[in-house]
Amino acid sequence: MNSVGMSSELTKLLQGDNMRVQLSVPQLVEKVLNREEGILTATGAVRAETGKYTGRSPQDKFIVEDRSTKDKIDWGSVNQPISPEAFEKLYDKVVDYLQEKDEVFLFKGFAGADKKHQLPIQVINEYAWHNLFAQQLFITPTNEELNDHQSEFTVISAPNFKADPAIDGTNSETFIIISFERRTVLIGGTEYAGEMKKSIFFCYELPFTRTRCPIYALFS
């Protein structure tokens, strides 16, 4: 099953002329420098700043409360619920926002080295350096694996898109929302790249197949 229950909006974004797919490390480094997202250190590494968010934003994380999660989540101050309607509206806004950018970056890869438990993912980024981060953190597929790659989870990260809490149902301009129905992580309002890592490296359950571990540990 494809990860996102692929909306027409997301399909349009992925197939857009502004989408840069599976760029190499040198290509991404060049993009980072040309777009003035970061600089090179004396050792040749990319250095980027994350703005006011220098770490995770725990009060801004949500899980969509729907039929697949309602009775499976340990709801509370850590696992905060958000409605499917609020998620869908933000999802559409973020996808529309990214469609208007000059460049957007896509990485397809895997979380987890064990082939039996690998999670195929795709990461869509507004920033080239975030895409570089994803490529360094997750496993890059071989050309053969890439041909057969079917993402089971999608991360969409738009740091410069800021939510309006009064309209969007968030706690601030920042949001990290996971939808198990869409198998999508939606991130906005924060440049801290670690939110992508934390959102994928969690205990998760795949619908209709195998249970890996309880969802309640997701954001703990």
Coordinates of C-alpha atoms in Angstrom, one line a residue:
M1 CA 0.0 0.0 0.0
N2 CA 1.3 3.5 -0.9
S3 CA 2.1 5.6 2.1
V4 CA 0.0 8.7 1.6
G5 CA -3.2 7.3 0.2
M6 CA -1.8 9.6 -2.5
S7 CA -3.9 12.7 -2.8
S8 CA -4.1 14.4 -6.1
E9 CA -2.5 17.5 -4.6
L10 CA 0.5 15.5 -3.4
T11 CA 0.8 13.7 -6.8
K12 CA 0.8 17.1 -8.5
L13 CA 3.5 18.3 -6.1
L14 CA 5.7 15.3 -6.6
Q15 CA 5.4 15.6 -10.4
G16 CA 5.9 19.3 -10.4
D17 CA 8.7 21.1 -12.4
N18 CA 10.0 22.5 -9.1
M19 CA 10.6 19.1 -7.5
R20 CA 14.3 18.1 -7.2
V21 CA 14.4 14.3 -6.8
Q22 CA 17.1 12.2 -5.2
L23 CA 19.9 14.7 -5.5
S24 CA 23.4 13.5 -4.6
V25 CA 25.3 14.9 -1.6
P26 CA 27.5 17.2 -3.8
Q27 CA 24.4 18.5 -5.6
L28 CA 22.6 19.2 -2.3
V29 CA 25.6 20.9 -0.8
E30 CA 25.8 23.1 -3.9
K31 CA 22.1 24.0 -3.5
V32 CA 22.6 24.8 0.2
L33 CA 25.4 27.2 -0.7
N34 CA 23.6 28.8 -3.7
R35 CA 20.4 29.2 -1.7
E36 CA 22.4 30.7 1.2
E37 CA 20.9 28.1 3.6
G38 CA 24.2 27.4 5.3
I39 CA 28.0 27.6 4.9
L40 CA 30.9 25.2 4.7
T41 CA 33.0 24.7 7.8
A42 CA 36.8 24.4 7.7
T43 CA 36.4 20.6 7.4
G44 CA 34.0 20.9 4.4
A45 CA 30.8 20.1 6.4
V46 CA 27.7 22.1 6.0
R47 CA 26.7 24.3 8.9
A48 CA 23.2 25.6 9.1
E49 CA 21.2 27.5 11.8
T50 CA 17.8 26.4 12.9
G51 CA 16.4 29.8 14.0
K52 CA 14.6 30.1 17.3
Y53 CA 13.9 26.4 17.6
T54 CA 17.2 24.7 18.6
G55 CA 15.5 21.5 19.7
R56 CA 12.3 19.6 19.6
S57 CA 9.0 21.4 20.3
P58 CA 7.1 18.9 22.4
Q59 CA 4.0 21.1 22.9
D60 CA 3.5 21.4 19.2
K61 CA 3.3 17.6 18.4
F62 CA -0.1 16.0 17.5
I63 CA -1.5 12.7 16.4
V64 CA -4.6 12.7 14.2
E65 CA -7.4 11.2 16.3
D66 CA -9.3 9.0 13.8
R67 CA -10.7 5.5 13.5
S68 CA -7.2 3.9 13.3
T69 CA -5.9 5.6 16.4
K70 CA -8.8 6.5 18.7
D71 CA -8.5 3.4 20.9
K72 CA -4.8 2.8 20.4
I73 CA -3.1 5.9 21.7
D74 CA -2.2 6.8 25.3
W75 CA -3.7 10.3 24.8
G76 CA -2.4 13.1 27.1
S77 CA 0.1 15.9 27.3
V78 CA 2.6 13.9 25.2
N79 CA 0.3 12.4 22.6
Q80 CA -2.0 15.3 21.9
P81 CA -5.0 14.7 19.6
I82 CA -5.9 16.8 16.6
S83 CA -9.0 16.3 14.4
P84 CA -8.8 14.8 10.9
E85 CA -10.5 18.0 9.6
A86 CA -7.7 20.2 11.1
F87 CA -5.0 18.0 9.7
E88 CA -6.6 17.9 6.2
K89 CA -6.8 21.7 6.1
L90 CA -3.2 22.2 7.1
Y91 CA -2.1 19.4 4.7
D92 CA -3.7 21.2 1.8
K93 CA -2.3 24.5 2.8
V94 CA 1.3 23.1 3.1
V95 CA 1.1 21.2 -0.2
D96 CA -0.2 24.4 -1.9
Y97 CA 2.5 26.4 -0.3
L98 CA 5.2 24.1 -1.6
Q99 CA 3.8 24.0 -5.1
E100 CA 4.6 27.7 -5.3
K101 CA 8.2 27.4 -4.3
D102 CA 11.0 27.7 -6.9
E103 CA 12.5 24.4 -5.7
V104 CA 11.4 21.5 -3.4
F105 CA 13.5 18.5 -2.6
L106 CA 12.5 14.8 -2.4
F107 CA 14.5 12.0 -0.9
K108 CA 13.3 8.3 -1.1
G109 CA 15.0 5.9 1.3
F110 CA 14.6 3.5 4.2
A111 CA 14.5 3.8 8.0
G112 CA 16.1 0.8 9.6
A113 CA 18.9 -1.4 8.4
D114 CA 17.2 -4.8 9.0
K115 CA 15.6 -5.8 5.7
K116 CA 12.8 -7.6 7.5
H117 CA 11.7 -4.5 9.4
Q118 CA 12.8 -1.6 7.1
L119 CA 10.3 1.2 6.6
P120 CA 10.3 2.7 3.1
I121 CA 9.9 6.5 3.4
Q122 CA 9.9 9.6 1.3
V123 CA 10.9 13.0 2.7
I124 CA 9.7 16.2 1.0
N125 CA 11.6 19.4 2.0
E126 CA 11.4 23.1 1.5
Y127 CA 15.1 23.3 2.4
A128 CA 18.0 21.7 0.6
W129 CA 19.9 21.2 3.9
H130 CA 17.0 19.4 5.4
N131 CA 17.0 17.0 2.5
L132 CA 20.7 16.6 2.9
F133 CA 20.1 15.8 6.6
A134 CA 17.5 13.2 5.7
Q135 CA 19.9 11.6 3.2
Q136 CA 22.6 11.4 5.8
L137 CA 20.2 10.1 8.5
F138 CA 18.2 7.5 6.6
I139 CA 19.4 4.7 4.2
T140 CA 19.8 5.6 0.6
P141 CA 18.5 2.9 -1.7
T142 CA 20.5 1.3 -4.5
N143 CA 19.3 2.0 -8.0
E144 CA 17.6 -1.3 -8.1
E145 CA 15.8 -0.7 -4.8
L146 CA 14.8 2.8 -5.9
N147 CA 13.1 1.4 -9.0
D148 CA 10.9 -0.8 -6.7
H149 CA 10.6 1.8 -3.9
Q150 CA 7.1 2.2 -2.5
S151 CA 6.9 4.6 0.4
E152 CA 5.0 3.5 3.4
F153 CA 5.4 6.9 5.2
T154 CA 5.9 10.4 3.9
V155 CA 7.4 13.4 5.7
I156 CA 6.4 16.8 4.4
S157 CA 8.5 19.6 6.0
A158 CA 7.9 23.3 5.3
P159 CA 9.8 25.3 7.9
N160 CA 8.7 28.7 6.6
F161 CA 5.0 27.9 6.6
K162 CA 3.5 29.1 9.9
A163 CA 0.2 28.0 11.3
D164 CA -2.4 30.3 12.7
P165 CA -3.5 28.7 16.0
A166 CA -6.9 30.4 16.0
I167 CA -7.7 29.0 12.6
D168 CA -5.6 25.8 12.4
G169 CA -6.2 24.3 15.8
T170 CA -2.5 24.2 16.8
N171 CA -0.8 25.6 19.9
S172 CA 1.5 27.9 18.1
E173 CA 2.8 28.7 14.6
T174 CA 4.7 25.4 14.8
F175 CA 3.2 21.9 14.2
I176 CA 4.4 18.4 13.9
I177 CA 1.4 16.2 13.1
I178 CA 1.3 12.5 12.2
S179 CA -1.7 10.9 10.4
F180 CA -1.7 7.1 10.5
E181 CA -4.6 7.1 8.0
R182 CA -2.5 9.1 5.5
R183 CA 0.7 7.7 6.8
T184 CA 2.1 11.2 6.7
V185 CA 4.1 13.4 9.0
L186 CA 3.4 17.1 8.4
I187 CA 5.9 19.6 9.8
G188 CA 5.8 23.4 9.7
G189 CA 7.0 26.5 11.5
T190 CA 10.3 25.0 12.7
E191 CA 13.7 24.7 11.0
Y192 CA 14.9 22.1 13.5
A193 CA 15.7 19.1 11.3
G194 CA 15.5 16.7 14.2
E195 CA 11.7 16.7 14.1
M196 CA 12.0 14.6 10.9
K197 CA 14.1 12.0 12.7
K198 CA 12.0 11.8 15.8
S199 CA 8.8 11.5 13.7
I200 CA 10.2 8.4 11.9
F201 CA 12.2 6.8 14.6
F202 CA 9.2 5.8 16.7
C203 CA 7.3 2.7 17.7
Y204 CA 4.7 2.1 15.1
E205 CA 1.9 -0.2 13.9
L206 CA 1.2 -0.8 10.3
P207 CA -2.5 -1.3 9.6
F208 CA -3.7 -4.6 8.2
T209 CA -0.2 -6.2 8.5
R210 CA 2.1 -6.7 11.4
T211 CA 2.3 -5.0 14.8
R212 CA 5.7 -3.7 15.6
C213 CA 5.1 -2.1 19.0
P214 CA 2.4 0.0 20.6
I215 CA 1.7 3.4 19.1
Y216 CA 1.5 5.0 22.6
A217 CA 5.3 5.4 22.7
L218 CA 5.3 7.6 19.6
F219 CA 6.3 11.0 20.9
S220 CA 7.6 10.0 24.3

